[in-house]
Amino acid sequence: MNDKDISLKTLVDEFLLYLEAVRGLSSNSILAYKNDLSHLKTVLGEKTPCNDITAEDIRLCIAKLSENNFSSTSINRFISAIRTFFAYCQKFSYIKYNPSLEVHTVKTAKHMPRFLTSQEVDKLCNEPVVNELLWETRDKALFEMLYSSGCRVSEIVSLTYEHFDSELKSCVVTGKGKKDRRVFFEKDARIALKTYLEDRKKRFEKEGIKDDSHFIFVNQKGHPLTTGGVRYIFSKYTGAQGINHQISPHAMRHTFATSMLSNGADVRVVQELLGHSSISTTQRYTHITTEKLIDIYKKAHPHAKEDE
């Protein structure tokens, strides 16, 4: 078989293996690439030679995604994935020309990240205490630590005892691209964590559950908590039985960033704490804080009120 006859399926499988073995991408990132490239295979056919694919073929795939009501963000993610895929194919001489270079991304509506006010954060963090729906001490510790550190949900569920310093003031997490960074926990988070760990030990001893997990956050059977488990916990406390104001776990990360910048933290420090590879990702939070400052100024300055 000539290189020009290699099928789309064969090269997609090889590309995904390359992402895992050579690039070292996380399983979630690889799954995202796999899902996006599956659209290409579905529309064009798995046996289609990669060298025969044109920009018009890719635009056809985009049209199909649009017909199926995919959001502009999802479509742009698809375009990004195929650009990376065809760049790989060209790099290793499977194709002569990269057709994705002729395809442009679509316009997206700009949505500011959802974040909580300090009052909303306090209410959520105290909700497990006033309304024990699942596991009071664990859930409070989870909320406090997410807000204190700005960790992603995948990072918080991966924490083990070995990641922490002796006083539980900080720990090292492994973020996207397998990059390590240090995050910190303030007093409320540390107290909540210590209370949870003590309660966990007593609870499992009383119920005869073997507590041999190295992971910090576990479910009531002693198994490591998953990202899906964290989303479920949030859904319970922010749903009708809780504060009745649906909030995703990721909103705590947005709130951390907004709070830090609003209180004078340097944007590059916040970038490091969040583990962002690009400062532009962090800078979107400065727009939120600027709007907040303008609002405070208008309410507080006597002459500003005259402009309204």
mmCIF file of C-alpha atoms in Angstrom:
data_model
loop_
_atom_site.group_PDB
_atom_site.id
_atom_site.type_symbol
_atom_site.label_atom_id
_atom_site.label_comp_id
_atom_site.label_asym_id
_atom_site.label_seq_id
_atom_site.Cartn_x
_atom_site.Cartn_y
_atom_site.Cartn_z
ATOM 1 C CA MET A 1 0.000 0.000 0.000
ATOM 2 C CA ASN A 2 1.356 3.449 -0.932
ATOM 3 C CA ASP A 3 1.422 6.227 1.658
ATOM 4 C CA LYS A 4 -1.230 8.089 -0.334
ATOM 5 C CA ASP A 5 -3.604 5.142 0.060
ATOM 6 C CA ILE A 6 -3.469 5.017 3.866
ATOM 7 C CA SER A 7 -6.987 5.253 5.211
ATOM 8 C CA LEU A 8 -8.369 7.874 7.530
ATOM 9 C CA LYS A 9 -9.071 5.249 10.204
ATOM 10 C CA THR A 10 -5.484 3.947 10.144
ATOM 11 C CA LEU A 11 -3.947 7.399 10.545
ATOM 12 C CA VAL A 12 -6.435 8.513 13.199
ATOM 13 C CA ASP A 13 -5.599 5.426 15.279
ATOM 14 C CA GLU A 14 -1.876 6.078 14.831
ATOM 15 C CA PHE A 15 -2.327 9.755 15.724
ATOM 16 C CA LEU A 16 -4.199 8.955 18.950
ATOM 17 C CA LEU A 17 -1.453 6.530 19.968
ATOM 18 C CA TYR A 18 1.110 9.270 19.252
ATOM 19 C CA LEU A 19 -0.766 11.703 21.517
ATOM 20 C CA GLU A 20 -0.689 9.195 24.358
ATOM 21 C CA ALA A 21 2.794 7.679 23.992
ATOM 22 C CA VAL A 22 4.820 10.638 22.702
ATOM 23 C CA ARG A 23 2.942 13.802 23.642
ATOM 24 C CA GLY A 24 1.818 12.385 26.992
ATOM 25 C CA LEU A 25 -1.659 13.902 26.835
ATOM 26 C CA SER A 26 -4.236 13.045 29.486
ATOM 27 C CA SER A 27 -6.921 10.449 28.845
ATOM 28 C CA ASN A 28 -9.550 13.217 28.775
ATOM 29 C CA SER A 29 -7.648 15.143 26.075
ATOM 30 C CA ILE A 30 -7.171 12.012 23.971
ATOM 31 C CA LEU A 31 -10.871 11.190 24.285
ATOM 32 C CA ALA A 32 -11.740 14.713 23.111
ATOM 33 C CA TYR A 33 -9.528 14.274 20.017
ATOM 34 C CA LYS A 34 -11.052 10.849 19.383
ATOM 35 C CA ASN A 35 -14.594 12.235 19.546
ATOM 36 C CA ASP A 36 -13.825 15.162 17.247
ATOM 37 C CA LEU A 37 -12.053 13.005 14.660
ATOM 38 C CA SER A 38 -14.917 10.515 14.728
ATOM 39 C CA HIS A 39 -17.059 13.201 13.042
ATOM 40 C CA LEU A 40 -14.549 13.293 10.210
ATOM 41 C CA LYS A 41 -14.689 9.504 9.797
ATOM 42 C CA THR A 42 -18.489 9.440 9.967
ATOM 43 C CA VAL A 43 -18.996 12.014 7.214
ATOM 44 C CA LEU A 44 -16.124 11.067 4.886
ATOM 45 C CA GLY A 45 -15.869 7.339 5.606
ATOM 46 C CA GLU A 46 -13.160 5.465 7.492
ATOM 47 C CA LYS A 47 -11.595 4.007 4.335
ATOM 48 C CA THR A 48 -11.100 7.376 2.642
ATOM 49 C CA PRO A 49 -7.392 7.935 1.853
ATOM 50 C CA CYS A 50 -6.139 10.902 3.872
ATOM 51 C CA ASN A 51 -4.303 12.290 0.872
ATOM 52 C CA ASP A 52 -7.620 12.673 -0.978
ATOM 53 C CA ILE A 53 -9.302 14.823 1.681
ATOM 54 C CA THR A 54 -9.839 18.439 0.652
ATOM 55 C CA ALA A 55 -10.814 21.657 2.386
ATOM 56 C CA GLU A 56 -14.304 21.264 0.890
ATOM 57 C CA ASP A 57 -14.602 17.873 2.591
ATOM 58 C CA ILE A 58 -13.772 19.472 5.927
ATOM 59 C CA ARG A 59 -16.304 22.255 5.326
ATOM 60 C CA LEU A 60 -18.898 19.554 4.643
ATOM 61 C CA CYS A 61 -18.145 18.068 8.068
ATOM 62 C CA ILE A 62 -18.557 21.494 9.662
ATOM 63 C CA ALA A 63 -21.897 21.934 7.880
ATOM 64 C CA LYS A 64 -23.071 18.574 9.225
ATOM 65 C CA LEU A 65 -22.086 19.578 12.759
ATOM 66 C CA SER A 66 -24.002 22.826 12.361
ATOM 67 C CA GLU A 67 -27.071 20.941 11.098
ATOM 68 C CA ASN A 68 -26.899 18.795 14.237
ATOM 69 C CA ASN A 69 -26.974 21.945 16.406
ATOM 70 C CA PHE A 70 -23.377 21.776 17.594
ATOM 71 C CA SER A 71 -22.338 25.025 19.285
ATOM 72 C CA SER A 72 -19.774 27.321 17.695
ATOM 73 C CA THR A 73 -17.378 26.409 20.506
ATOM 74 C CA SER A 74 -17.712 22.692 19.708
ATOM 75 C CA ILE A 75 -17.239 23.349 15.987
ATOM 76 C CA ASN A 76 -14.075 25.360 16.637
ATOM 77 C CA ARG A 77 -12.764 22.573 18.860
ATOM 78 C CA PHE A 78 -13.381 20.169 15.965
ATOM 79 C CA ILE A 79 -11.469 22.463 13.592
ATOM 80 C CA SER A 80 -8.582 22.699 16.066
ATOM 81 C CA ALA A 81 -8.468 18.913 16.405
ATOM 82 C CA ILE A 82 -8.341 18.259 12.664
ATOM 83 C CA ARG A 83 -5.685 20.940 12.203
ATOM 84 C CA THR A 84 -3.505 19.120 14.710
ATOM 85 C CA PHE A 85 -4.279 15.794 13.051
ATOM 86 C CA PHE A 86 -3.434 16.938 9.512
ATOM 87 C CA ALA A 87 -0.292 18.718 10.771
ATOM 88 C CA TYR A 88 0.783 15.338 12.177
ATOM 89 C CA CYS A 89 0.042 13.630 8.837
ATOM 90 C CA GLN A 90 2.039 16.231 6.935
ATOM 91 C CA LYS A 91 4.939 16.101 9.389
ATOM 92 C CA PHE A 92 5.356 12.372 8.777
ATOM 93 C CA SER A 93 4.802 12.717 5.003
ATOM 94 C CA TYR A 94 1.476 10.888 4.862
ATOM 95 C CA ILE A 95 -0.023 13.855 2.992
ATOM 96 C CA LYS A 96 1.544 16.479 0.734
ATOM 97 C CA TYR A 97 -0.702 19.370 1.713
ATOM 98 C CA ASN A 98 -2.644 20.239 4.863
ATOM 99 C CA PRO A 99 -6.230 20.994 3.727
ATOM 100 C CA SER A 100 -7.295 22.262 7.153
ATOM 101 C CA LEU A 101 -5.168 25.393 6.637
ATOM 102 C CA GLU A 102 -7.853 26.683 4.255
ATOM 103 C CA VAL A 103 -10.602 26.283 6.861
ATOM 104 C CA HIS A 104 -11.405 29.178 9.185
ATOM 105 C CA THR A 105 -12.926 29.007 12.647
ATOM 106 C CA VAL A 106 -16.459 30.279 13.197
ATOM 107 C CA LYS A 107 -17.424 33.283 15.293
ATOM 108 C CA THR A 108 -18.418 32.562 18.863
ATOM 109 C CA ALA A 109 -20.421 34.596 21.316
ATOM 110 C CA LYS A 110 -18.252 35.880 24.138
ATOM 111 C CA HIS A 111 -19.420 34.533 27.480
ATOM 112 C CA MET A 112 -17.794 35.690 30.659
ATOM 113 C CA PRO A 113 -16.877 32.881 33.063
ATOM 114 C CA ARG A 114 -19.494 32.234 35.747
ATOM 115 C CA PHE A 115 -18.216 33.195 39.180
ATOM 116 C CA LEU A 116 -19.667 33.623 42.662
ATOM 117 C CA THR A 117 -19.756 36.600 44.987
ATOM 118 C CA SER A 118 -18.091 36.252 48.379
ATOM 119 C CA GLN A 119 -21.537 35.890 49.953
ATOM 120 C CA GLU A 120 -22.468 33.091 47.538
ATOM 121 C CA VAL A 121 -19.189 31.276 48.227
ATOM 122 C CA ASP A 122 -19.731 31.501 51.989
ATOM 123 C CA LYS A 123 -23.278 30.187 51.617
ATOM 124 C CA LEU A 124 -22.180 27.239 49.492
ATOM 125 C CA CYS A 125 -19.268 26.326 51.772
ATOM 126 C CA ASN A 126 -21.581 26.358 54.803
ATOM 127 C CA GLU A 127 -24.407 24.467 53.104
ATOM 128 C CA PRO A 128 -23.083 20.983 54.061
ATOM 129 C CA VAL A 129 -23.143 22.082 57.730
ATOM 130 C CA VAL A 130 -26.684 23.513 57.756
ATOM 131 C CA ASN A 131 -28.115 20.987 55.324
ATOM 132 C CA GLU A 132 -26.307 17.652 55.562
ATOM 133 C CA LEU A 133 -27.328 15.912 52.368
ATOM 134 C CA LEU A 134 -24.366 13.585 51.830
ATOM 135 C CA TRP A 135 -21.234 13.781 53.999
ATOM 136 C CA GLU A 136 -20.980 17.030 55.921
ATOM 137 C CA THR A 137 -17.258 17.215 56.709
ATOM 138 C CA ARG A 138 -16.064 15.863 53.356
ATOM 139 C CA ASP A 139 -18.277 18.125 51.302
ATOM 140 C CA LYS A 140 -17.358 21.263 53.231
ATOM 141 C CA ALA A 141 -13.656 20.407 52.860
ATOM 142 C CA LEU A 142 -14.165 19.831 49.120
ATOM 143 C CA PHE A 143 -15.842 23.217 48.616
ATOM 144 C CA GLU A 144 -13.312 25.096 50.742
ATOM 145 C CA MET A 145 -10.307 23.492 49.045
ATOM 146 C CA LEU A 146 -11.585 24.108 45.519
ATOM 147 C CA TYR A 147 -12.154 27.771 46.323
ATOM 148 C CA SER A 148 -8.874 28.183 48.218
ATOM 149 C CA SER A 149 -6.649 26.580 45.565
ATOM 150 C CA GLY A 150 -8.319 27.233 42.212
ATOM 151 C CA CYS A 151 -7.763 23.565 41.336
ATOM 152 C CA ARG A 152 -9.531 21.854 38.489
ATOM 153 C CA VAL A 153 -11.914 19.093 39.570
ATOM 154 C CA SER A 154 -9.656 16.452 37.986
ATOM 155 C CA GLU A 155 -6.751 17.807 40.049
ATOM 156 C CA ILE A 156 -8.613 17.857 43.365
ATOM 157 C CA VAL A 157 -9.801 14.231 43.047
ATOM 158 C CA SER A 158 -6.240 13.133 42.201
ATOM 159 C CA LEU A 159 -4.778 14.500 45.449
ATOM 160 C CA THR A 160 -3.107 12.011 47.775
ATOM 161 C CA TYR A 161 -1.491 12.462 51.178
ATOM 162 C CA GLU A 162 1.933 12.469 49.532
ATOM 163 C CA HIS A 163 1.135 15.653 47.593
ATOM 164 C CA PHE A 164 0.854 17.805 50.740
ATOM 165 C CA ASP A 165 3.395 19.499 52.938
ATOM 166 C CA SER A 166 3.462 18.549 56.632
ATOM 167 C CA GLU A 167 1.112 21.363 57.718
ATOM 168 C CA LEU A 168 -1.394 20.941 54.853
ATOM 169 C CA LYS A 169 -0.750 24.539 53.796
ATOM 170 C CA SER A 170 0.104 23.647 50.219
ATOM 171 C CA CYS A 171 0.451 20.753 47.818
ATOM 172 C CA VAL A 172 1.757 19.958 44.355
ATOM 173 C CA VAL A 173 -0.815 19.128 41.696
ATOM 174 C CA THR A 174 -0.289 17.775 38.205
ATOM 175 C CA GLY A 175 -2.265 19.804 35.686
ATOM 176 C CA LYS A 176 -2.764 19.752 31.940
ATOM 177 C CA GLY A 177 0.228 18.595 29.933
ATOM 178 C CA LYS A 178 1.463 16.792 33.059
ATOM 179 C CA LYS A 179 2.854 20.077 34.407
ATOM 180 C CA ASP A 180 3.327 20.286 38.174
ATOM 181 C CA ARG A 181 2.545 23.416 40.153
ATOM 182 C CA ARG A 182 2.097 24.315 43.801
ATOM 183 C CA VAL A 183 -1.275 25.464 45.133
ATOM 184 C CA PHE A 184 -2.133 26.803 48.566
ATOM 185 C CA PHE A 185 -4.831 26.365 51.201
ATOM 186 C CA GLU A 186 -5.881 29.115 53.595
ATOM 187 C CA LYS A 187 -6.957 28.605 57.211
ATOM 188 C CA ASP A 188 -10.629 27.750 56.583
ATOM 189 C CA ALA A 189 -9.687 25.128 54.011
ATOM 190 C CA ARG A 190 -7.048 23.571 56.283
ATOM 191 C CA ILE A 191 -9.436 23.383 59.230
ATOM 192 C CA ALA A 192 -12.137 21.834 57.046
ATOM 193 C CA LEU A 193 -9.649 19.304 55.651
ATOM 194 C CA LYS A 194 -8.350 18.246 59.079
ATOM 195 C CA THR A 195 -11.907 17.942 60.404
ATOM 196 C CA TYR A 196 -12.876 15.760 57.448
ATOM 197 C CA LEU A 197 -9.850 13.463 57.758
ATOM 198 C CA GLU A 198 -10.477 12.930 61.473
ATOM 199 C CA ASP A 199 -14.169 12.275 60.838
ATOM 200 C CA ARG A 200 -13.320 9.903 57.997
ATOM 201 C CA LYS A 201 -11.067 7.823 60.242
ATOM 202 C CA LYS A 202 -13.694 7.558 63.011
ATOM 203 C CA ARG A 203 -16.542 6.872 60.577
ATOM 204 C CA PHE A 204 -14.744 4.041 58.760
ATOM 205 C CA GLU A 205 -13.515 2.467 62.004
ATOM 206 C CA LYS A 206 -17.071 2.492 63.368
ATOM 207 C CA GLU A 207 -18.579 1.037 60.184
ATOM 208 C CA GLY A 208 -15.784 -1.492 59.660
ATOM 209 C CA ILE A 209 -14.731 -0.021 56.328
ATOM 210 C CA LYS A 210 -11.098 -0.551 55.387
ATOM 211 C CA ASP A 211 -9.574 2.866 54.814
ATOM 212 C CA ASP A 212 -6.503 2.047 52.750
ATOM 213 C CA SER A 213 -6.951 4.694 50.037
ATOM 214 C CA HIS A 214 -4.123 7.192 49.580
ATOM 215 C CA PHE A 215 -6.557 9.625 47.980
ATOM 216 C CA ILE A 216 -7.766 12.570 50.031
ATOM 217 C CA PHE A 217 -11.339 12.550 48.806
ATOM 218 C CA VAL A 218 -13.253 9.278 48.881
ATOM 219 C CA ASN A 219 -16.889 8.227 48.729
ATOM 220 C CA GLN A 220 -18.755 6.702 51.644
ATOM 221 C CA LYS A 221 -17.474 3.230 50.758
ATOM 222 C CA GLY A 222 -13.851 4.335 50.868
ATOM 223 C CA HIS A 223 -13.296 4.398 47.095
ATOM 224 C CA PRO A 224 -11.590 7.410 45.435
ATOM 225 C CA LEU A 225 -14.024 10.166 44.524
ATOM 226 C CA THR A 226 -14.375 10.717 40.751
ATOM 227 C CA THR A 227 -14.975 13.921 38.789
ATOM 228 C CA GLY A 228 -18.511 12.666 38.206
ATOM 229 C CA GLY A 229 -18.875 12.215 41.941
ATOM 230 C CA VAL A 230 -17.857 15.831 42.561
ATOM 231 C CA ARG A 231 -20.395 17.048 39.991
ATOM 232 C CA TYR A 232 -23.066 14.982 41.755
ATOM 233 C CA ILE A 233 -22.154 16.509 45.126
ATOM 234 C CA PHE A 234 -22.445 20.005 43.658
ATOM 235 C CA SER A 235 -25.768 19.162 42.029
ATOM 236 C CA LYS A 236 -27.185 18.059 45.395
ATOM 237 C CA TYR A 237 -26.102 21.123 47.367
ATOM 238 C CA THR A 238 -26.899 23.646 44.630
ATOM 239 C CA GLY A 239 -30.167 22.010 43.547
ATOM 240 C CA ALA A 240 -33.693 22.278 44.969
ATOM 241 C CA GLN A 241 -32.686 20.534 48.221
ATOM 242 C CA GLY A 242 -29.805 22.945 48.728
ATOM 243 C CA ILE A 243 -29.332 26.609 47.810
ATOM 244 C CA ASN A 244 -31.528 26.178 44.706
ATOM 245 C CA HIS A 245 -28.971 27.914 42.485
ATOM 246 C CA GLN A 246 -27.207 25.483 40.160
ATOM 247 C CA ILE A 247 -23.440 25.959 40.148
ATOM 248 C CA SER A 248 -20.828 23.791 38.455
ATOM 249 C CA PRO A 249 -17.643 22.772 40.293
ATOM 250 C CA HIS A 250 -15.608 24.713 37.717
ATOM 251 C CA ALA A 251 -17.285 27.936 38.872
ATOM 252 C CA MET A 252 -15.161 27.699 42.021
ATOM 253 C CA ARG A 253 -12.026 27.935 39.872
ATOM 254 C CA HIS A 254 -13.438 31.004 38.091
ATOM 255 C CA THR A 255 -14.315 32.511 41.465
ATOM 256 C CA PHE A 256 -10.792 31.914 42.783
ATOM 257 C CA ALA A 257 -9.264 33.716 39.791
ATOM 258 C CA THR A 258 -11.693 36.622 39.965
ATOM 259 C CA SER A 259 -11.188 37.037 43.714
ATOM 260 C CA MET A 260 -7.397 37.032 43.399
ATOM 261 C CA LEU A 261 -7.333 39.653 40.638
ATOM 262 C CA SER A 262 -9.996 41.803 42.320
ATOM 263 C CA ASN A 263 -7.833 41.960 45.424
ATOM 264 C CA GLY A 264 -4.688 43.078 43.621
ATOM 265 C CA ALA A 265 -2.865 39.866 42.678
ATOM 266 C CA ASP A 266 -0.596 40.131 39.654
ATOM 267 C CA VAL A 267 -2.063 38.433 36.589
ATOM 268 C CA ARG A 268 1.117 36.381 36.066
ATOM 269 C CA VAL A 269 0.960 35.082 39.629
ATOM 270 C CA VAL A 270 -2.653 34.038 39.056
ATOM 271 C CA GLN A 271 -1.599 32.418 35.777
ATOM 272 C CA GLU A 272 0.959 30.325 37.671
ATOM 273 C CA LEU A 273 -1.518 29.370 40.411
ATOM 274 C CA LEU A 274 -4.120 28.286 37.857
ATOM 275 C CA GLY A 275 -1.625 26.427 35.667
ATOM 276 C CA HIS A 276 -2.573 28.313 32.507
ATOM 277 C CA SER A 277 -0.062 27.834 29.680
ATOM 278 C CA SER A 278 -1.059 31.161 28.116
ATOM 279 C CA ILE A 279 -1.512 34.425 29.979
ATOM 280 C CA SER A 280 -4.361 35.362 27.600
ATOM 281 C CA THR A 281 -6.461 32.644 29.259
ATOM 282 C CA THR A 282 -5.931 34.299 32.629
ATOM 283 C CA GLN A 283 -6.467 37.822 31.309
ATOM 284 C CA ARG A 284 -10.125 37.165 30.531
ATOM 285 C CA TYR A 285 -10.741 37.449 34.263
ATOM 286 C CA THR A 286 -9.364 40.992 34.262
ATOM 287 C CA HIS A 287 -12.386 42.052 32.189
ATOM 288 C CA ILE A 288 -14.655 40.885 34.994
ATOM 289 C CA THR A 289 -12.701 42.761 37.652
ATOM 290 C CA THR A 290 -12.605 45.911 35.499
ATOM 291 C CA GLU A 291 -16.380 45.841 35.160
ATOM 292 C CA LYS A 292 -16.661 45.357 38.910
ATOM 293 C CA LEU A 293 -14.359 48.315 39.610
ATOM 294 C CA ILE A 294 -16.367 50.553 37.284
ATOM 295 C CA ASP A 295 -19.578 49.553 39.012
ATOM 296 C CA ILE A 296 -18.109 50.269 42.451
ATOM 297 C CA TYR A 297 -16.753 53.606 41.224
ATOM 298 C CA LYS A 298 -20.113 54.698 39.872
ATOM 299 C CA LYS A 299 -21.852 53.793 43.116
ATOM 300 C CA ALA A 300 -19.249 55.387 45.386
ATOM 301 C CA HIS A 301 -18.050 58.551 43.641
ATOM 302 C CA PRO A 302 -20.406 61.550 44.079
ATOM 303 C CA HIS A 303 -19.733 63.052 40.630
ATOM 304 C CA ALA A 304 -19.964 59.695 38.849
ATOM 305 C CA LYS A 305 -23.640 59.545 39.756
ATOM 306 C CA GLU A 306 -24.256 62.720 37.762
ATOM 307 C CA ASP A 307 -23.294 60.889 34.523
ATOM 308 C CA GLU A 308 -26.173 58.445 34.861
#
